């Protein structure tokens, strides 16, 4: 079974631009979560989607948004990029997003904002 | 609300020595506990998890963890580490929320 894939793996953008990151979950998984990982803050939860609906949202500004498609693939968008948005963005999928589910992580997209 | 504290940000150890990575949690409901490992330039992968039953949980790569409800701890141990165990280790707790809460991570550095 193929793992979680994320594209692109690396991105370099400038302040003010916007960016879209993509995540393909493991086949059969319906829950997709996004995390921002930085050396200072660790893993911070962005949002979680289940069956095309945003079910949970972390404490991030409205510049961060996402969506999930009918095939469970997910995208996240960051508008008006700031230097502080530089981070590793991780996507994780699970069967149903239940409390007991294991999260399966992709390799991440490394975003650098100049 | 739930929270996780990983007491050590960095743990240096020599190869073949034992290691313990500490994790304490707080939660007002039943908890499910996880340890994940992140190798350089990779995402996180599950090492082991405690859902119920035996408090001693065995995982991959020779790691094990013990759930201690009275001390609200879930420490990770390995009796003999290898260079290849050098990585970042994350403890996570879920329960009462769809989303697990992760600790800040512990960097395990294994020296030859």
PDB file of C-alpha atoms in Angstrom, chain A residues 9-10 33 35 37 39-43 45 47-48 55-56 88 90 96-108 110, chain B residues 2 29-30 32-34 36 38 41-46 49 51 88 90 93-105:
ATOM      1  CA  UNK A   9       8.773  18.486  -1.299  1.00  0.00           C
ATOM      2  CA  UNK A  10      10.457  21.901  -1.346  1.00  0.00           C
ATOM      3  CA  UNK A  33      -4.687  16.458   9.172  1.00  0.00           C
ATOM      4  CA  UNK A  35       0.617  20.275  10.945  1.00  0.00           C
ATOM      5  CA  UNK A  37       6.594  21.968  12.323  1.00  0.00           C
ATOM      6  CA  UNK A  39      12.269  24.165  15.592  1.00  0.00           C
ATOM      7  CA  UNK A  40      10.871  26.613  18.134  1.00  0.00           C
ATOM      8  CA  UNK A  41       7.231  25.523  18.287  1.00  0.00           C
ATOM      9  CA  UNK A  42       7.354  21.816  17.518  1.00  0.00           C
ATOM     10  CA  UNK A  43       4.281  20.316  15.831  1.00  0.00           C
ATOM     11  CA  UNK A  45      -2.027  21.430  14.480  1.00  0.00           C
ATOM     12  CA  UNK A  47      -6.728  21.598  10.657  1.00  0.00           C
ATOM     13  CA  UNK A  48      -8.325  18.230  10.059  1.00  0.00           C
ATOM     14  CA  UNK A  55     -13.879  18.957  11.487  1.00  0.00           C
ATOM     15  CA  UNK A  56     -11.205  20.617  13.614  1.00  0.00           C
ATOM     16  CA  UNK A  88       7.972  21.985   7.415  1.00  0.00           C
ATOM     17  CA  UNK A  90       3.272  17.757   7.448  1.00  0.00           C
ATOM     18  CA  UNK A  96     -11.398   7.846  10.399  1.00  0.00           C
ATOM     19  CA  UNK A  97      -9.597  10.314  12.622  1.00  0.00           C
ATOM     20  CA  UNK A  98     -10.698   8.421  15.716  1.00  0.00           C
ATOM     21  CA  UNK A  99      -8.878   8.879  19.002  1.00  0.00           C
ATOM     22  CA  UNK A 100      -7.329   5.425  18.734  1.00  0.00           C
ATOM     23  CA  UNK A 101      -6.240   5.766  15.116  1.00  0.00           C
ATOM     24  CA  UNK A 102      -2.596   5.835  14.173  1.00  0.00           C
ATOM     25  CA  UNK A 103      -1.638   8.875  12.155  1.00  0.00           C
ATOM     26  CA  UNK A 104       0.418   8.128   9.048  1.00  0.00           C
ATOM     27  CA  UNK A 105       2.608  11.037   8.077  1.00  0.00           C
ATOM     28  CA  UNK A 106       3.940  12.124   4.733  1.00  0.00           C
ATOM     29  CA  UNK A 107       7.537  13.338   4.311  1.00  0.00           C
ATOM     30  CA  UNK A 108       6.437  16.959   4.446  1.00  0.00           C
ATOM     31  CA  UNK A 110       9.651  22.335   3.295  1.00  0.00           C
TER      32      UNK A 110
ATOM     33  CA  UNK B   2      -5.008  17.516  27.254  1.00  0.00           C
ATOM     34  CA  UNK B  29     -10.694  11.854  30.089  1.00  0.00           C
ATOM     35  CA  UNK B  30      -9.464   8.411  29.162  1.00  0.00           C
ATOM     36  CA  UNK B  32      -4.600   6.890  24.394  1.00  0.00           C
ATOM     37  CA  UNK B  33      -0.844   7.340  24.163  1.00  0.00           C
ATOM     38  CA  UNK B  34       1.555   7.200  21.251  1.00  0.00           C
ATOM     39  CA  UNK B  36       6.365   8.555  17.079  1.00  0.00           C
ATOM     40  CA  UNK B  38      11.064  11.259  12.993  1.00  0.00           C
ATOM     41  CA  UNK B  41      14.107  14.751   6.322  1.00  0.00           C
ATOM     42  CA  UNK B  42      11.222  12.388   6.906  1.00  0.00           C
ATOM     43  CA  UNK B  43       7.757  12.483   8.386  1.00  0.00           C
ATOM     44  CA  UNK B  44       6.793  10.887  11.671  1.00  0.00           C
ATOM     45  CA  UNK B  45       6.177   7.159  11.979  1.00  0.00           C
ATOM     46  CA  UNK B  46       4.547   5.230  14.778  1.00  0.00           C
ATOM     47  CA  UNK B  49       0.816   2.967  21.131  1.00  0.00           C
ATOM     48  CA  UNK B  51      -4.899   1.922  23.929  1.00  0.00           C
ATOM     49  CA  UNK B  88      13.557  13.041  17.050  1.00  0.00           C
ATOM     50  CA  UNK B  90       7.511  12.601  19.888  1.00  0.00           C
ATOM     51  CA  UNK B  93      -1.917  11.822  23.693  1.00  0.00           C
ATOM     52  CA  UNK B  94      -5.470  11.632  22.423  1.00  0.00           C
ATOM     53  CA  UNK B  95      -8.779  11.251  24.188  1.00  0.00           C
ATOM     54  CA  UNK B  96     -11.774  13.523  24.112  1.00  0.00           C
ATOM     55  CA  UNK B  97     -10.637  14.970  20.825  1.00  0.00           C
ATOM     56  CA  UNK B  98     -10.134  13.659  17.331  1.00  0.00           C
ATOM     57  CA  UNK B  99      -6.767  15.324  17.232  1.00  0.00           C
ATOM     58  CA  UNK B 100      -3.761  14.068  19.156  1.00  0.00           C
ATOM     59  CA  UNK B 101      -1.680  16.528  21.128  1.00  0.00           C
ATOM     60  CA  UNK B 102       2.044  16.184  20.518  1.00  0.00           C
ATOM     61  CA  UNK B 103       4.907  16.964  22.836  1.00  0.00           C
ATOM     62  CA  UNK B 104       7.749  19.247  21.771  1.00  0.00           C
ATOM     63  CA  UNK B 105       9.961  16.286  20.952  1.00  0.00           C
TER      64      UNK B 105
END
